[in-house]
Amino acid sequence: MSAEKAQALVLRARPFGETSAIITLLTREGGKVRGLAKGAWRPKSKFDAALDLLSICQVLVLHRQSGNLDLFIEAFLEHRFRVGPHEASFAAGLYIAELLDSVTVDADPQPQLFDLATQAIRLLSAPRPGQSHSQRSMQSPSFVAALVIHTELGVLHQLGQLPSLHHCAECQKPLHGRRISFGMLAGGGLCSHCRRGKRSVVSVSDKAIDSLRQLAKSFDKSVWESPSKAPLGELRAIMNTLFANMLGYRLKTSHWLATTLTPLREKQR
Ligand SMILES: [Zn+2]
């Protein structure tokens, strides 16, 4: 048995017995780890809030032989997710956690994916009282919608599955026109010739493709450009269909996230 220290993001937490919890962590050093935190939900737990959902923490993991859950021995809080006045940011945080849980496997370290996820979680967390106005405006539903899409594209980039946004996914011809065919299973944009006979092809606006191009940048930076006047409702529908096709199911939190972003869609009509 060996104990390892890791930086971690809490993706899932469910009760185990009276006061313990089974926690799923995405760690920077060791990839996804599922383990038992004994007494985590006691009122005065030694873990405090470090193993709460969406917390970023330093954790000491005791790896056990296969068939046994790993044990979390110690955890120190680095960043606590603060739920603000906008439901959309909280929904987005949980959506990103579920997405990361769905696209990762145990013990496969992907530090860039970890950095991308923790960067998004920090931005979605409400600012502390006294923080500047610009940080507060980051909580607006349109910022949240754009940040989620930026993060999703970053996840696809890390998995080597970023859809083709500039050229036809099949023949590499540049994409152009007011409406562009987008193959959910074919890897992105398709020219009129290559789209023939393909399944799961949707027609998307040039504005949507252009916004996706802008959002598919600067994955390694905390500062990125949110495109102005992006058709966020259309983009949300594209990303939901893309991940549903990739995973074979819809993420449980996707409906809630869409609901929290609905006022935004109506405003854009
Ligand atoms: Zn083509």
Tab-separated table of C-alpha atoms and ligand atoms in Angstrom:
chain	number	residue	atom	x	y	z
A	1	MET	CA	0.000	0.000	0.000
A	2	SER	CA	1.283	3.426	-0.912
A	3	ALA	CA	0.008	6.877	-0.031
A	4	GLU	CA	0.162	9.616	-2.622
A	5	LYS	CA	-0.434	13.326	-2.434
A	6	ALA	CA	-2.475	14.929	-5.199
A	7	GLN	CA	-4.308	18.088	-6.146
A	8	ALA	CA	-7.942	17.203	-6.719
A	9	LEU	CA	-11.364	18.407	-7.822
A	10	VAL	CA	-14.386	16.721	-6.205
A	11	LEU	CA	-16.614	15.383	-9.009
A	12	ARG	CA	-19.047	13.245	-6.996
A	13	ALA	CA	-19.849	12.485	-3.388
A	14	ARG	CA	-22.370	9.962	-2.138
A	15	PRO	CA	-23.105	8.722	1.356
A	16	PHE	CA	-21.644	5.470	2.627
A	17	GLY	CA	-23.030	4.262	5.930
A	18	GLU	CA	-23.957	6.834	8.557
A	19	THR	CA	-21.155	9.355	8.265
A	20	SER	CA	-18.733	8.201	5.555
A	21	ALA	CA	-18.750	9.035	1.864
A	22	ILE	CA	-17.598	7.563	-1.406
A	23	ILE	CA	-15.925	10.373	-3.281
A	24	THR	CA	-14.905	10.587	-6.918
A	25	LEU	CA	-11.982	12.924	-7.461
A	26	LEU	CA	-10.279	14.133	-10.589
A	27	THR	CA	-6.646	14.466	-9.525
A	28	ARG	CA	-3.961	16.281	-11.457
A	29	GLU	CA	-1.307	13.673	-10.722
A	30	GLY	CA	-3.241	10.396	-10.824
A	31	GLY	CA	-6.333	10.989	-12.960
A	32	LYS	CA	-9.731	9.927	-11.661
A	33	VAL	CA	-9.726	8.261	-8.246
A	34	ARG	CA	-12.694	6.812	-6.381
A	35	GLY	CA	-12.310	6.218	-2.711
A	36	LEU	CA	-13.746	6.114	0.757
A	37	ALA	CA	-13.545	9.080	3.118
A	38	LYS	CA	-14.289	7.715	6.575
A	39	GLY	CA	-16.317	10.080	8.714
A	40	ALA	CA	-16.355	12.736	5.986
A	41	TRP	CA	-19.915	13.742	6.811
A	42	ARG	CA	-19.538	13.936	10.575
A	43	PRO	CA	-20.386	17.450	11.799
A	44	LYS	CA	-16.759	17.974	12.852
A	45	SER	CA	-14.993	15.993	10.160
A	46	LYS	CA	-11.210	16.260	9.813
A	47	PHE	CA	-11.826	16.800	6.078
A	48	ASP	CA	-13.895	19.920	6.765
A	49	ALA	CA	-15.195	21.170	3.379
A	50	ALA	CA	-12.257	19.808	1.370
A	51	LEU	CA	-14.234	16.849	0.042
A	52	ASP	CA	-17.480	18.748	-0.647
A	53	LEU	CA	-18.784	18.704	-4.210
A	54	LEU	CA	-16.757	21.012	-6.524
A	55	SER	CA	-14.094	21.729	-3.885
A	56	ILE	CA	-10.504	21.921	-5.081
A	57	CYS	CA	-8.203	20.357	-2.496
A	58	GLN	CA	-4.909	18.686	-1.693
A	59	VAL	CA	-5.566	15.074	-0.822
A	60	LEU	CA	-3.576	12.137	0.528
A	61	VAL	CA	-4.738	8.916	-1.112
A	62	LEU	CA	-3.946	5.449	0.174
A	63	HIS	CA	-4.077	3.126	-2.829
A	64	ARG	CA	-5.277	-0.361	-1.985
A	65	GLN	CA	-5.172	-3.607	-3.899
A	66	SER	CA	-7.617	-4.034	-6.760
A	67	GLY	CA	-11.123	-4.811	-5.595
A	68	ASN	CA	-10.786	-2.481	-2.596
A	69	LEU	CA	-11.728	1.174	-2.660
A	70	ASP	CA	-8.848	3.577	-2.170
A	71	LEU	CA	-8.859	5.519	1.090
A	72	PHE	CA	-8.659	9.273	1.450
A	73	ILE	CA	-6.608	9.868	4.583
A	74	GLU	CA	-6.271	13.640	4.620
A	75	ALA	CA	-7.639	16.516	2.558
A	76	PHE	CA	-6.966	20.239	2.739
A	77	LEU	CA	-9.252	22.767	1.113
A	78	GLU	CA	-7.675	24.934	-1.573
A	79	HIS	CA	-10.795	26.478	-3.104
A	80	ARG	CA	-14.374	26.166	-1.973
A	81	PHE	CA	-17.144	26.519	-4.577
A	82	ARG	CA	-19.322	29.436	-3.557
A	83	VAL	CA	-22.906	29.301	-4.807
A	84	GLY	CA	-23.896	32.784	-5.951
A	85	PRO	CA	-27.218	34.393	-6.875
A	86	HIS	CA	-27.257	32.881	-10.381
A	87	GLU	CA	-28.454	29.290	-10.504
A	88	ALA	CA	-26.758	28.942	-13.916
A	89	SER	CA	-23.227	29.037	-12.417
A	90	PHE	CA	-24.020	26.263	-9.938
A	91	ALA	CA	-25.740	24.163	-12.639
A	92	ALA	CA	-22.724	24.726	-14.893
A	93	GLY	CA	-20.309	23.640	-12.140
A	94	LEU	CA	-22.198	20.387	-11.591
A	95	TYR	CA	-22.518	19.869	-15.346
A	96	ILE	CA	-18.746	20.215	-15.799
A	97	ALA	CA	-18.162	17.753	-12.936
A	98	GLU	CA	-20.525	15.203	-14.517
A	99	LEU	CA	-18.949	15.746	-17.939
A	100	LEU	CA	-15.438	15.166	-16.567
A	101	ASP	CA	-16.609	12.046	-14.735
A	102	SER	CA	-18.147	10.728	-17.978
A	103	VAL	CA	-15.171	11.290	-20.276
A	104	THR	CA	-12.400	10.055	-17.951
A	105	VAL	CA	-11.410	6.604	-16.762
A	106	ASP	CA	-9.775	5.707	-13.439
A	107	ALA	CA	-6.033	6.266	-12.982
A	108	ASP	CA	-5.344	7.939	-16.338
A	109	PRO	CA	-3.655	11.266	-15.507
A	110	GLN	CA	-4.524	14.158	-17.816
A	111	PRO	CA	-3.124	17.294	-16.141
A	112	GLN	CA	-4.327	19.624	-18.907
A	113	LEU	CA	-7.874	18.362	-18.526
A	114	PHE	CA	-7.578	18.923	-14.768
A	115	ASP	CA	-6.301	22.489	-15.280
A	116	LEU	CA	-9.131	23.246	-17.702
A	117	ALA	CA	-11.773	21.932	-15.299
A	118	THR	CA	-10.433	23.703	-12.203
A	119	GLN	CA	-10.075	26.955	-14.127
A	120	ALA	CA	-13.764	26.775	-15.091
A	121	ILE	CA	-14.856	25.862	-11.555
A	122	ARG	CA	-12.928	28.813	-10.072
A	123	LEU	CA	-14.574	31.186	-12.577
A	124	LEU	CA	-18.060	29.803	-11.899
A	125	SER	CA	-17.684	30.109	-8.137
A	126	ALA	CA	-19.227	33.327	-6.825
A	127	PRO	CA	-16.721	36.021	-5.840
A	128	ARG	CA	-16.202	36.770	-2.182
A	129	PRO	CA	-17.845	39.937	-0.885
A	130	GLY	CA	-15.626	42.875	-1.789
A	131	GLN	CA	-14.286	41.403	-5.012
A	132	SER	CA	-14.379	43.612	-8.072
A	133	HIS	CA	-17.337	44.216	-10.344
A	134	SER	CA	-15.695	42.507	-13.340
A	135	GLN	CA	-15.495	39.291	-11.352
A	136	ARG	CA	-19.166	39.613	-10.506
A	137	SER	CA	-20.174	40.089	-14.164
A	138	MET	CA	-18.500	36.737	-14.841
A	139	GLN	CA	-21.487	35.180	-13.117
A	140	SER	CA	-23.958	36.410	-15.744
A	141	PRO	CA	-25.846	33.650	-17.610
A	142	SER	CA	-24.309	34.638	-20.963
A	143	PHE	CA	-20.779	34.400	-19.522
A	144	VAL	CA	-21.659	31.054	-17.919
A	145	ALA	CA	-23.073	29.716	-21.208
A	146	ALA	CA	-19.932	30.751	-23.136
A	147	LEU	CA	-17.578	29.412	-20.436
A	148	VAL	CA	-19.272	25.987	-20.467
A	149	ILE	CA	-18.919	25.745	-24.267
A	150	HIS	CA	-15.273	26.896	-24.088
A	151	THR	CA	-14.633	24.189	-21.463
A	152	GLU	CA	-16.470	21.506	-23.465
A	153	LEU	CA	-14.419	22.336	-26.565
A	154	GLY	CA	-11.273	22.158	-24.424
A	155	VAL	CA	-12.315	18.724	-23.172
A	156	LEU	CA	-12.859	17.556	-26.779
A	157	HIS	CA	-9.467	19.056	-27.715
A	158	GLN	CA	-7.746	17.121	-24.917
A	159	LEU	CA	-9.493	13.914	-25.979
A	160	GLY	CA	-8.394	14.483	-29.584
A	161	GLN	CA	-12.027	14.870	-30.642
A	162	LEU	CA	-12.343	18.583	-31.348
A	163	PRO	CA	-14.798	18.881	-34.262
A	164	SER	CA	-13.485	20.296	-37.511
A	165	LEU	CA	-14.596	23.949	-37.591
A	166	HIS	CA	-12.660	25.461	-40.485
A	167	HIS	CA	-12.457	22.628	-43.013
A	168	CYS	CA	-14.613	19.713	-44.131
A	169	ALA	CA	-13.918	16.834	-41.734
A	170	GLU	CA	-13.688	14.441	-44.691
A	171	CYS	CA	-11.989	16.194	-47.634
A	172	GLN	CA	-10.454	19.265	-45.878
A	173	LYS	CA	-12.133	21.762	-48.230
A	174	PRO	CA	-12.701	25.127	-46.471
A	175	LEU	CA	-16.215	25.489	-45.038
A	176	HIS	CA	-18.329	28.422	-46.215
A	177	GLY	CA	-21.938	29.526	-46.655
A	178	ARG	CA	-24.739	30.870	-44.457
A	179	ARG	CA	-25.661	27.358	-43.306
A	180	ILE	CA	-23.047	24.694	-42.662
A	181	SER	CA	-23.640	20.946	-42.380
A	182	PHE	CA	-22.288	19.631	-39.112
A	183	GLY	CA	-21.796	15.889	-38.751
A	184	MET	CA	-22.265	14.805	-35.130
A	185	LEU	CA	-20.623	11.461	-35.883
A	186	ALA	CA	-18.451	12.618	-38.796
A	187	GLY	CA	-16.206	14.930	-36.747
A	188	GLY	CA	-17.642	18.381	-37.463
A	189	GLY	CA	-18.219	20.514	-40.552
A	190	LEU	CA	-18.937	18.792	-43.865
A	191	CYS	CA	-18.943	20.198	-47.393
A	192	SER	CA	-22.034	19.687	-49.564
A	193	HIS	CA	-20.377	16.774	-51.337
A	194	CYS	CA	-19.234	14.885	-48.217
A	195	ARG	CA	-22.449	15.364	-46.248
A	196	ARG	CA	-24.377	13.062	-48.622
A	197	GLY	CA	-25.429	9.795	-47.054
A	198	LYS	CA	-24.107	10.757	-43.585
A	199	ARG	CA	-26.217	10.119	-40.489
A	200	SER	CA	-26.708	12.626	-37.652
A	201	VAL	CA	-25.983	15.726	-39.702
A	202	VAL	CA	-27.505	19.026	-38.586
A	203	SER	CA	-27.559	22.381	-40.328
A	204	VAL	CA	-25.937	25.127	-38.234
A	205	SER	CA	-25.629	28.867	-38.816
A	206	ASP	CA	-22.371	30.486	-39.928
A	207	LYS	CA	-22.646	32.604	-36.758
A	208	ALA	CA	-22.631	29.452	-34.615
A	209	ILE	CA	-19.584	28.013	-36.416
A	210	ASP	CA	-17.814	31.347	-36.080
A	211	SER	CA	-18.527	31.495	-32.331
A	212	LEU	CA	-17.309	27.913	-31.902
A	213	ARG	CA	-14.064	28.881	-33.674
A	214	GLN	CA	-13.571	31.764	-31.253
A	215	LEU	CA	-14.406	29.640	-28.210
A	216	ALA	CA	-12.062	26.839	-29.321
A	217	LYS	CA	-9.000	28.894	-28.394
A	218	SER	CA	-6.773	29.670	-25.420
A	219	PHE	CA	-7.581	26.496	-23.488
A	220	ASP	CA	-4.478	26.961	-21.364
A	221	LYS	CA	-5.301	30.543	-20.343
A	222	SER	CA	-7.679	31.840	-17.724
A	223	VAL	CA	-8.372	34.882	-19.910
A	224	TRP	CA	-10.234	34.175	-23.124
A	225	GLU	CA	-12.537	36.023	-25.464
A	226	SER	CA	-16.249	35.444	-25.098
A	227	PRO	CA	-17.641	36.169	-28.591
A	228	SER	CA	-20.159	38.983	-28.636
A	229	LYS	CA	-23.630	38.129	-29.950
A	230	ALA	CA	-22.891	34.395	-30.029
A	231	PRO	CA	-26.094	32.387	-30.685
A	232	LEU	CA	-25.752	30.715	-27.280
A	233	GLY	CA	-29.031	28.777	-27.473
A	234	GLU	CA	-28.014	27.212	-30.788
A	235	LEU	CA	-24.514	26.483	-29.477
A	236	ARG	CA	-25.937	24.801	-26.365
A	237	ALA	CA	-28.108	22.539	-28.573
A	238	ILE	CA	-25.084	21.639	-30.756
A	239	MET	CA	-22.929	20.724	-27.729
A	240	ASN	CA	-25.711	18.667	-26.095
A	241	THR	CA	-26.202	16.641	-29.294
A	242	LEU	CA	-22.445	16.270	-29.815
A	243	PHE	CA	-21.851	14.828	-26.332
A	244	ALA	CA	-25.017	12.689	-26.428
A	245	ASN	CA	-23.707	11.118	-29.656
A	246	MET	CA	-20.224	10.678	-28.240
A	247	LEU	CA	-21.271	9.213	-24.893
A	248	GLY	CA	-24.403	7.377	-26.034
A	249	TYR	CA	-26.532	9.104	-23.379
A	250	ARG	CA	-27.480	12.568	-22.217
A	251	LEU	CA	-25.761	13.944	-19.149
A	252	LYS	CA	-28.209	14.137	-16.246
A	253	THR	CA	-27.393	17.762	-15.477
A	254	SER	CA	-27.695	18.938	-19.114
A	255	HIS	CA	-31.428	19.514	-18.841
A	256	TRP	CA	-31.077	21.530	-15.629
A	257	LEU	CA	-28.265	23.577	-17.148
A	258	ALA	CA	-30.408	24.306	-20.228
A	259	THR	CA	-33.294	25.368	-17.965
A	260	THR	CA	-31.138	27.817	-16.018
A	261	LEU	CA	-29.979	29.312	-19.325
A	262	THR	CA	-33.499	29.537	-20.825
A	263	PRO	CA	-34.144	33.221	-19.972
A	264	LEU	CA	-31.025	33.953	-22.026
A	265	ARG	CA	-32.380	32.122	-25.068
A	266	GLU	CA	-35.665	33.951	-24.866
A	267	LYS	CA	-33.882	37.290	-24.673
A	268	GLN	CA	-31.995	36.483	-27.860
A	269	ARG	CA	-35.150	35.767	-29.895
B	1	ZN	ZN	-15.795	17.434	-48.035
